[in-house]
Each structure stands twice: as C-alpha cells, then as structure tokens.
Short mmCIF file of C-alpha atoms and ligand atoms in Angstrom, two decimals:
data_model
loop_
_atom_site.label_atom_id
_atom_site.label_comp_id
_atom_site.label_asym_id
_atom_site.label_seq_id
_atom_site.Cartn_x
_atom_site.Cartn_y
_atom_site.Cartn_z
CA MET A 58 0.03 -0.04 0.00
CA ARG A 59 1.04 3.67 -0.31
CA ALA A 60 2.02 5.42 2.88
CA VAL A 61 3.51 8.92 3.76
CA ARG A 62 6.16 8.23 6.38
CA MET A 63 8.76 10.13 8.35
CA THR A 64 11.61 8.04 7.12
CA ALA A 65 14.22 9.95 9.11
CA PRO A 66 13.87 13.02 11.52
CA GLY A 67 12.36 15.83 9.41
CA VAL A 68 11.96 13.74 6.29
CA LEU A 69 8.42 13.10 5.03
CA GLU A 70 7.98 10.98 1.86
CA GLN A 71 5.54 8.67 0.10
CA VAL A 72 6.73 5.04 0.03
CA GLN A 73 5.31 1.61 -0.65
CA VAL A 74 4.94 -0.64 2.34
CA PRO A 75 3.29 -4.01 2.90
CA THR A 76 -0.40 -3.70 3.99
CA PRO A 77 -0.30 -4.48 7.73
CA THR A 78 -2.19 -7.44 9.25
CA PRO A 79 -4.30 -6.92 12.39
CA GLY A 80 -3.07 -8.87 15.36
CA PRO A 81 -5.37 -10.26 18.13
CA GLY A 82 -7.78 -7.52 19.39
CA GLU A 83 -6.86 -5.24 16.45
CA VAL A 84 -8.70 -4.03 13.40
CA LEU A 85 -7.44 -3.12 9.89
CA VAL A 86 -9.09 0.18 8.97
CA ARG A 87 -9.36 1.41 5.35
CA VAL A 88 -8.43 5.06 5.87
CA GLY A 89 -10.95 7.44 4.39
CA ALA A 90 -9.56 10.70 5.76
CA VAL A 91 -6.67 11.90 7.96
CA GLY A 92 -6.20 15.45 9.23
CA ALA A 93 -2.82 17.27 8.88
CA CYS A 94 -2.33 18.53 12.51
CA HIS A 95 0.32 21.16 13.35
CA SER A 96 1.70 18.70 15.91
CA ASP A 97 2.96 16.60 12.96
CA LEU A 98 5.19 19.56 12.15
CA HIS A 99 6.51 19.51 15.73
CA ILE A 100 7.13 15.75 15.33
CA LEU A 101 9.05 16.36 12.11
CA ASP A 102 11.09 19.07 13.82
CA ALA A 103 11.86 17.08 17.01
CA PRO A 104 15.41 16.06 17.69
CA PRO A 105 16.41 12.51 16.56
CA GLY A 106 15.29 9.88 18.96
CA VAL A 107 12.18 11.56 20.33
CA PHE A 108 9.89 9.84 17.91
CA PRO A 109 10.65 6.51 16.21
CA THR A 110 11.55 6.42 12.53
CA PRO A 111 10.54 5.28 10.09
CA ILE A 112 6.90 5.89 11.07
CA THR A 113 3.74 6.62 9.21
CA LEU A 114 2.34 9.87 10.51
CA GLY A 115 -1.26 10.86 10.82
CA HIS A 116 -3.15 10.71 14.16
CA GLU A 117 -6.49 12.23 13.12
CA ILE A 118 -8.07 9.29 11.38
CA ALA A 119 -11.51 8.18 10.06
CA GLY A 120 -12.23 5.28 7.78
CA THR A 121 -14.12 2.06 7.30
CA VAL A 122 -13.59 -1.24 9.05
CA ASP A 123 -11.80 -3.73 6.81
CA THR A 124 -10.53 -6.90 8.48
CA LEU A 125 -10.90 -8.00 12.10
CA GLY A 126 -8.08 -9.52 14.12
CA ASP A 127 -8.51 -12.63 16.30
CA GLY A 128 -10.98 -12.18 19.17
CA VAL A 129 -12.53 -8.93 17.80
CA THR A 130 -16.30 -8.86 18.02
CA GLY A 131 -18.89 -6.12 17.63
CA TRP A 132 -17.52 -4.62 14.34
CA SER A 133 -18.24 -5.59 10.77
CA ALA A 134 -16.55 -4.77 7.51
CA GLY A 135 -17.68 -1.48 5.98
CA GLU A 136 -18.69 0.21 9.25
CA ARG A 137 -17.71 3.88 9.33
CA VAL A 138 -15.45 4.79 12.23
CA ALA A 139 -13.36 7.47 13.81
CA VAL A 140 -10.14 6.51 15.48
CA TYR A 141 -9.34 7.59 19.07
CA GLY A 142 -5.60 8.15 18.71
CA ILE A 143 -4.29 7.68 22.28
CA ILE A 144 -3.23 4.22 23.39
CA GLY A 145 -2.70 4.33 27.17
CA CYS A 146 -1.29 1.43 29.21
CA GLY A 147 -4.76 0.67 30.47
CA THR A 148 -3.58 -0.10 34.05
CA CYS A 149 -2.15 3.16 35.51
CA ARG A 150 -4.30 5.44 37.71
CA GLY A 151 -4.96 7.80 34.79
CA CYS A 152 -6.12 5.06 32.44
CA LEU A 153 -8.13 3.30 35.07
CA ARG A 154 -10.10 6.56 35.60
CA GLY A 155 -10.78 6.70 31.88
CA ARG A 156 -8.23 9.48 31.35
CA GLU A 157 -5.86 7.80 28.90
CA ASN A 158 -4.70 11.32 28.03
CA GLN A 159 -3.14 11.27 31.49
CA CYS A 160 -1.53 7.88 31.10
CA ARG A 161 1.45 7.78 33.43
CA THR A 162 3.21 4.91 31.74
CA VAL A 163 3.05 6.09 28.12
CA PRO A 164 2.72 9.87 28.28
CA VAL A 165 2.51 10.66 24.52
CA GLY A 166 1.75 7.27 23.04
CA GLY A 167 -0.55 6.79 20.17
CA ILE A 168 -1.41 6.07 16.65
CA GLY A 169 0.88 8.15 14.40
CA LEU A 170 2.99 9.14 17.37
CA SER A 171 4.55 5.99 18.69
CA ARG A 172 3.28 3.50 16.01
CA ASP A 173 2.19 3.78 12.39
CA GLY A 174 -0.63 6.27 11.75
CA GLY A 175 -3.18 7.01 9.11
CA LEU A 176 -1.26 8.71 6.23
CA ALA A 177 -1.71 5.50 4.30
CA GLU A 178 -4.31 3.36 2.60
CA HIS A 179 -4.77 1.25 5.74
CA VAL A 180 -3.90 1.43 9.31
CA VAL A 181 -4.12 -1.13 12.18
CA VAL A 182 -5.63 0.03 15.46
CA PRO A 183 -6.74 -1.69 18.61
CA ALA A 184 -10.52 -2.48 18.24
CA SER A 185 -11.04 -0.40 21.47
CA ARG A 186 -9.97 2.75 19.63
CA LEU A 187 -12.92 2.75 17.21
CA LEU A 188 -16.00 4.85 17.63
CA PRO A 189 -18.95 4.74 15.09
CA VAL A 190 -19.67 7.93 13.14
CA GLY A 191 -22.87 6.99 11.39
CA ASP A 192 -23.37 8.83 8.09
CA LEU A 193 -20.94 11.72 8.95
CA GLU A 194 -18.60 12.44 6.10
CA LEU A 195 -15.21 10.89 6.82
CA THR A 196 -13.45 14.15 5.97
CA GLN A 197 -15.52 15.60 8.73
CA ALA A 198 -15.11 12.81 11.17
CA ALA A 199 -11.29 12.85 10.94
CA PRO A 200 -10.73 16.44 12.25
CA LEU A 201 -13.17 15.71 15.15
CA THR A 202 -10.70 13.22 16.64
CA ASP A 203 -8.08 15.82 17.50
CA ALA A 204 -8.82 19.32 16.20
CA GLY A 205 -12.30 18.86 17.66
CA LEU A 206 -11.47 16.63 20.70
CA THR A 207 -8.56 18.66 22.11
CA PRO A 208 -10.39 22.04 22.46
CA TYR A 209 -13.49 20.21 23.59
CA HIS A 210 -11.45 18.66 26.47
CA ALA A 211 -9.83 21.99 27.29
CA ILE A 212 -13.30 23.65 27.41
CA GLU A 213 -14.58 20.94 29.73
CA LEU A 214 -11.77 21.72 32.11
CA ALA A 215 -12.84 25.31 32.23
CA ARG A 216 -16.63 24.51 32.41
CA PRO A 217 -17.05 25.85 35.94
CA VAL A 218 -16.04 29.44 34.90
CA LEU A 219 -17.86 29.37 31.57
CA ARG A 220 -20.95 31.32 32.84
CA PRO A 221 -23.32 33.06 30.55
CA GLY A 222 -22.00 36.52 29.58
CA THR A 223 -18.34 35.77 30.52
CA SER A 224 -15.60 36.41 27.95
CA VAL A 225 -13.43 33.72 26.42
CA VAL A 226 -10.39 34.61 24.21
CA VAL A 227 -9.24 31.92 21.66
CA ILE A 228 -5.76 32.64 20.25
CA GLY A 229 -4.92 30.89 16.97
CA ILE A 230 -7.83 30.16 14.80
CA GLY A 231 -6.28 27.28 12.79
CA GLY A 232 -7.35 23.59 12.86
CA LEU A 233 -8.00 23.58 16.58
CA GLY A 234 -9.01 27.15 17.16
CA HIS A 235 -11.83 27.23 14.56
CA MET A 236 -13.28 24.14 16.27
CA ALA A 237 -12.78 25.78 19.72
CA VAL A 238 -14.98 28.75 18.61
CA GLN A 239 -17.75 26.48 17.46
CA ILE A 240 -17.75 24.30 20.59
CA LEU A 241 -17.98 27.43 22.71
CA ALA A 242 -20.81 28.70 20.51
CA ALA A 243 -22.64 25.44 20.63
CA THR A 244 -22.22 24.53 24.31
CA THR A 245 -21.92 27.86 26.26
CA ALA A 246 -23.35 31.32 26.35
CA VAL A 247 -20.02 33.19 26.44
CA ARG A 248 -18.67 36.13 24.47
CA ILE A 249 -16.05 34.73 22.02
CA ILE A 250 -13.06 36.89 21.17
CA ALA A 251 -10.83 35.39 18.48
CA VAL A 252 -7.14 36.36 17.90
CA ASP A 253 -4.93 35.42 14.97
CA SER A 254 -2.08 37.00 12.98
CA ASN A 255 -3.66 35.92 9.76
CA VAL A 256 -6.64 37.84 8.19
CA ALA A 257 -8.13 34.85 6.58
CA ALA A 258 -8.18 32.98 9.93
CA LEU A 259 -10.04 35.92 11.46
CA ASP A 260 -12.60 35.76 8.70
CA LEU A 261 -13.09 32.11 9.40
CA ALA A 262 -13.48 32.96 13.11
CA THR A 263 -16.27 35.24 12.35
CA ARG A 264 -17.94 32.76 10.05
CA VAL A 265 -17.92 30.05 12.73
CA GLY A 266 -19.32 32.20 15.51
CA ALA A 267 -16.73 34.53 17.12
CA HIS A 268 -18.37 37.75 18.37
CA HIS A 269 -15.14 39.82 18.07
CA VAL A 270 -11.92 39.37 16.19
CA VAL A 271 -8.56 40.95 17.11
CA PRO A 272 -5.51 40.84 14.79
CA ALA A 273 -2.37 39.62 16.61
CA GLY A 274 0.15 42.43 16.75
CA PRO A 275 1.88 44.93 19.05
CA ASP A 276 -1.51 46.20 20.35
CA THR A 277 -3.29 42.86 20.78
CA VAL A 278 -3.51 43.16 24.64
CA GLU A 279 -4.81 46.75 24.44
CA ARG A 280 -7.40 45.65 21.84
CA ILE A 281 -8.61 42.78 23.95
CA ARG A 282 -8.59 44.95 27.09
CA GLU A 283 -10.99 47.38 25.33
CA LEU A 284 -13.43 44.49 25.10
CA VAL A 285 -12.95 42.76 28.49
CA GLY A 286 -12.10 45.77 30.77
CA PRO A 287 -9.07 46.62 32.83
CA ALA A 288 -7.31 44.26 35.33
CA PRO A 289 -8.06 42.61 37.66
CA ASP A 290 -11.11 41.96 35.42
CA GLY A 291 -10.53 40.45 32.00
CA ALA A 292 -11.16 37.28 30.04
CA ASP A 293 -12.47 34.54 32.26
CA VAL A 294 -10.84 31.92 30.07
CA VAL A 295 -8.06 32.18 27.49
CA ILE A 296 -7.41 29.26 25.23
CA ASP A 297 -3.97 29.64 23.59
CA CYS A 298 -3.80 27.32 20.46
CA VAL A 299 -0.44 28.66 19.54
CA GLY A 300 1.90 28.53 22.57
CA VAL A 301 4.76 30.89 21.49
CA ASP A 302 6.13 33.59 23.84
CA ALA A 303 4.02 36.40 22.27
CA THR A 304 0.71 34.46 22.67
CA LEU A 305 1.49 33.16 26.15
CA THR A 306 2.28 36.69 27.27
CA ALA A 307 -0.82 38.07 25.72
CA ALA A 308 -2.90 35.25 27.32
CA ARG A 309 -1.55 36.00 30.77
CA ASP A 310 -1.98 39.78 30.32
CA VAL A 311 -5.68 39.59 29.47
CA VAL A 312 -6.91 36.82 31.81
CA ALA A 313 -9.06 37.88 34.78
CA THR A 314 -8.30 37.22 38.42
CA GLY A 315 -9.86 33.78 38.99
CA GLY A 316 -9.72 32.89 35.38
CA ARG A 317 -8.28 29.92 33.48
CA LEU A 318 -5.34 29.85 31.10
CA LEU A 319 -5.61 26.79 28.91
CA LEU A 320 -2.30 26.33 27.10
CA VAL A 321 -3.11 23.97 24.20
CA GLY A 322 -0.59 25.08 21.57
CA LEU A 323 2.80 23.42 21.74
CA GLY A 324 4.75 26.25 20.15
CA GLY A 325 7.69 26.06 22.49
CA GLY A 326 7.11 29.35 24.36
CA THR A 327 7.56 29.89 28.12
CA MET A 328 5.12 31.36 30.72
CA PRO A 329 6.70 32.37 33.91
CA VAL A 330 4.55 31.93 37.05
CA ARG A 331 5.55 34.01 39.99
CA PRO A 332 3.17 33.82 42.93
CA VAL A 333 3.50 37.03 45.03
CA ALA A 334 0.87 39.16 46.73
CA ASP A 335 2.73 42.42 47.31
CA GLU A 336 3.33 43.42 43.70
CA PRO A 337 1.60 42.42 40.45
CA PRO A 338 2.18 38.70 39.96
CA THR A 339 3.07 37.23 36.60
CA VAL A 340 -0.23 35.33 36.54
CA PRO A 341 -3.21 36.88 38.25
CA LEU A 342 -4.08 35.48 41.69
CA GLU A 343 -6.58 32.66 41.81
CA THR A 344 -5.93 31.97 38.19
CA SER A 345 -5.27 28.41 36.98
CA VAL A 346 -2.82 27.47 34.29
CA GLU A 347 -3.55 24.18 32.56
CA VAL A 348 -1.82 22.28 29.87
CA PRO A 349 -4.48 20.05 28.45
CA PHE A 350 -3.55 17.03 26.33
CA TRP A 351 -5.92 15.74 23.65
CA GLY A 352 -9.04 14.20 25.45
CA THR A 353 -10.81 11.10 26.53
CA ARG A 354 -12.80 8.47 24.57
CA ALA A 355 -15.98 9.54 26.28
CA GLU A 356 -15.33 13.19 25.20
CA LEU A 357 -14.65 12.04 21.55
CA GLN A 358 -18.08 10.39 21.64
CA GLU A 359 -19.56 13.70 22.63
CA VAL A 360 -17.61 15.56 19.94
CA ILE A 361 -18.84 13.17 17.32
CA ALA A 362 -22.38 13.85 18.46
CA LEU A 363 -21.84 17.65 18.05
CA GLY A 364 -20.57 16.83 14.54
CA ARG A 365 -23.55 14.61 13.68
CA ALA A 366 -25.99 17.21 14.99
CA GLY A 367 -24.46 19.79 12.61
CA LEU A 368 -23.04 21.91 15.50
CA LEU A 369 -19.40 21.36 14.70
CA THR A 370 -18.18 21.46 11.15
CA ALA A 371 -14.54 21.56 10.20
CA ASP A 372 -13.60 23.94 7.38
CA VAL A 373 -11.76 21.37 5.32
CA GLN A 374 -9.32 21.61 2.38
CA THR A 375 -8.73 18.09 0.91
CA PHE A 376 -5.60 16.67 -0.66
CA PRO A 377 -4.81 13.27 -2.21
CA LEU A 378 -2.14 11.11 -0.32
CA GLU A 379 0.62 11.93 -2.85
CA ARG A 380 0.09 15.68 -2.03
CA ALA A 381 0.41 15.21 1.76
CA PRO A 382 3.95 16.58 1.89
CA GLU A 383 2.69 19.74 0.08
CA ALA A 384 -0.19 19.97 2.52
CA TYR A 385 2.25 20.09 5.41
CA ASP A 386 4.45 22.65 3.56
CA LEU A 387 1.36 24.85 3.26
CA LEU A 388 0.51 24.34 6.87
CA ARG A 389 3.95 25.43 7.90
CA ALA A 390 3.63 28.48 5.67
CA GLY A 391 0.36 29.53 7.27
CA GLU A 392 -1.59 28.90 4.06
CA ILE A 393 -4.02 26.32 5.40
CA HIS A 394 -7.22 27.75 6.83
CA GLY A 395 -9.24 25.37 8.93
CA ARG A 396 -7.97 21.83 8.50
CA ALA A 397 -6.05 20.16 5.59
CA VAL A 398 -7.44 16.66 5.28
CA ILE A 399 -5.72 13.94 3.28
CA VAL A 400 -7.83 11.48 1.42
CA PRO A 401 -5.72 8.42 0.64
P1 NAD B 1326 -2.73 25.45 12.76
O1 NAD B 1326 -1.43 25.75 12.10
O2 NAD B 1326 -3.88 24.89 12.02
O3 NAD B 1326 -3.22 26.83 13.46
C1 NAD B 1326 -2.36 27.73 14.12
C2 NAD B 1326 -3.06 29.17 13.95
O4 NAD B 1326 -2.39 30.05 14.80
C3 NAD B 1326 -2.97 29.74 12.54
O5 NAD B 1326 -4.28 30.28 12.19
C4 NAD B 1326 -1.97 30.83 12.61
O6 NAD B 1326 -2.23 31.93 11.79
C5 NAD B 1326 -2.07 31.23 14.14
N1 NAD B 1326 -0.92 31.84 14.68
C6 NAD B 1326 0.43 31.44 14.49
N2 NAD B 1326 1.20 32.28 15.20
C7 NAD B 1326 0.43 33.24 15.81
C8 NAD B 1326 0.65 34.24 16.71
N3 NAD B 1326 1.95 34.56 17.05
N4 NAD B 1326 -0.42 35.03 17.12
C9 NAD B 1326 -1.64 34.69 16.74
N5 NAD B 1326 -1.94 33.70 15.94
C10 NAD B 1326 -0.88 32.90 15.45
O7 NAD B 1326 -2.34 24.52 14.10
P2 NAD B 1326 -3.25 23.53 14.89
O8 NAD B 1326 -3.18 22.22 14.16
O9 NAD B 1326 -4.54 24.10 15.19
O10 NAD B 1326 -2.46 23.31 16.17
C11 NAD B 1326 -2.24 24.44 17.05
C12 NAD B 1326 -1.24 24.07 18.11
O11 NAD B 1326 -1.83 23.13 19.02
C13 NAD B 1326 0.05 23.43 17.66
O12 NAD B 1326 1.20 23.85 18.51
C14 NAD B 1326 -0.24 21.92 17.92
O13 NAD B 1326 0.94 21.14 18.06
C15 NAD B 1326 -0.98 22.06 19.14
N6 NAD B 1326 -1.84 20.79 19.50
C16 NAD B 1326 -1.89 20.59 20.91
C17 NAD B 1326 -2.65 19.46 21.21
C18 NAD B 1326 -2.75 19.15 22.73
O14 NAD B 1326 -3.23 18.05 23.00
N7 NAD B 1326 -2.33 20.04 23.57
C19 NAD B 1326 -3.39 18.73 20.33
C20 NAD B 1326 -3.36 19.06 18.95
C21 NAD B 1326 -2.54 20.15 18.57
ZN1 ZN B 1327 -2.77 16.65 16.62
ZN1 ZN B 1328 -1.88 4.40 31.56
#
C-alpha cells in the first residue's frame, strides 16, 4: 500500500509498504480521511530519537472497518468509524479513571506518534480505539478526533467558569481554534473573542461564531482589554492554540483574576508563574494555568455527537495522499485555513 512516512527526522516521503495485518484485538481500517495537525510539524522538527523512525504519521483518522483480528467482536466490514488516537497502558491510575490522556506509563503514546498512523491506505488500530460515526462524512469525522477533541477537552476543564456572559479569548484560529470557537458557540453562552495573526483566519473565526476578532500584533493586549475591561477583570478563560512567547504573554496579560489559562498550543514558548501578593504577580491571583492534552474516549463520543448534530463542522481543504507533503508545507507556511485533510 502507499504510505506517507517520516523516514528519518524531518523527512516526509511517500513510500510503498506492505499492507499491515491486524493482530489479536486489532482491526485493519481502510483510511478514508486523515487530518494534517500542526503537531505533525513539531514531530518532524523534533530532535532525533524523540519519535521512532520510520513511522507513518497521521493521528487524526476516520475510515471504514476492513478486517478483524482474532477475538474482535462487535464490528463488521464497511462500518464507518473514527479512531481515538491515544493508546494508554490501560492499568495506571490515569487510564483506570478513563483518562488515557493522563496515562502515567506512556505519556505521548498513540497512533501516528509511537506506532504507524493514518497517512496510508490502511492502518491497524486496537478495536477499542474505534467509535462509530454513522453517516458523517469521513473528511468531517477525521478532524473531530483531534482538532475537535482537544479544544473540547480543554473547554470541559474550564466549564465551571464558563458562565453566561463571560468572555473567552481563543488565540490561533487554525485547525484547533476554529473548532474551539464552534464548541464554545454550541455549548456555552459566552462572548467569544478570536485572535490570529492571519486575516483569513479571522474571517473564518467570524464565520464560525466569534463575536469579536482581534488581529495579533503589538496592540493585541490593548485591543482585547477594550473588550474585557481593565485588570483585575479580564477574560474569564483564554485558550492559547499557538503557545509561543508572544501568545503566552498576551494570554497572561488579558486573563481575569480567578480565570483559566488553557495552554493547548505546543509552540515552544515559556510562561513564567511568579506567585506573589505584594506586587503584580506574573499570573493573576486565583488563576489556573492548565496544559491540556488531547481528550478522553468519552469526550470524543460527545464531539462526534456535536458533529452529527451539525453543530461542529470543520472547514476542510482536501488533498490526495501523494500531495500530503505539500499540504504540510502549506500548513507550515500558514496557508491552510481550517484543516487540511488527506484522502488516501
Ligand atoms: P494550525 O497551524 O492549524 O493553526 C495555528 C493558527 O495560529 C493559525 O491560524 C496561525 O495563523 C495562528 N498563529 C500562529 N502564530 C500566531 C501568533 N503569534 N499570534 C496569533 N496567531 C498565530 O495549528 P493547529 O493544528 O490548530 O495546532 C495548534 C497548536 O496546538 C500546535 O502547536 C499543535 O501542536 C498544538 N496541539 C496541541 C494538542 C494538545 O493536546 N495540547 C493537540 C493538537 C494540537
Ligand atoms: Zn494533533
Ligand atoms: Zn496508563
């Protein structure tokens, strides 16, 4: 079969590989769609040894059931499925509580991260990773598994402060951010303020439900402050889907006392946290800083329900498998709006 693999650190290329065979408890899925996540660029850029090579990338997968491994029941060929990408150990405290995204044995283990992913005609996954998607388009189902699930999980963490009329700032309206705006619009009654350095991303934010848009630049904090008021008031929740120094600083500078900073983007920036009471602290008092990772299987089921109800729709640009490397180049150049989805 054809597969797009990271053959060495930083090298992405299309190759021919044998079609894999599902082992006991596994299922061979015919890949229908796979999202190109910005995290794949971080994987490509990671130092040698952090991720295995060669590896087929692609952790945002939807497709149809093909062949069942020994002992698998409850699935039949042709069923349309989304793949939950995390594979926890199943026995640690995090996994036992249904929070495989908090696995203490395999912290970043999963399909397309620590074993072959979905940028291929087929992928083998444990049967327990499959969720039915009904008649949802597979190009829609794929982005739900990460671009949808990750902000959904982050928003769940902040649920107690997402009261009607409060303000939420979403920074970075790309694959994750444009889904975050829709999840907020569909499940809360908050005022949504979208921030991005790209004008097309801000247009998308408005189309999917943001109430205000703010271009990222030297006066971002001032512009947001005009909307949310002066400190110690501010945005009750800030979801940073970029995570570079500039966005982390802006996030910290606009969050309200008692608010939540949800640091979703893995852009390599740093946020100093200096708890003091006698001078302005770096992060307002009573404010939580959280670093959410992906989400749980139960949350993915809820995200799929939002998608099937027409409340969460990825803005998708499709590419055939042989153009996957080009799609990642465009993503790196900031020329993908919404989500690039590869159709093998
Ligand atoms: P993306 O490339 O689709 O979107 C990024 C958006 O941020 C773009 O619209 C871009 O214009 C904007 N942007 C870039 N720099 C900016 C700046 N300085 N100020 C304002 N806006 C800026 O990326 P994505 O796939 O949505 O992923 C976003 C981040 O989230 C990545 O770092 C990715 O690795 C990370 N991620 C984290 C998790 C997790 O579990 N925590 C899961 C998936 C992705
Ligand atoms: Zn991802
Ligand atoms: Zn575990």
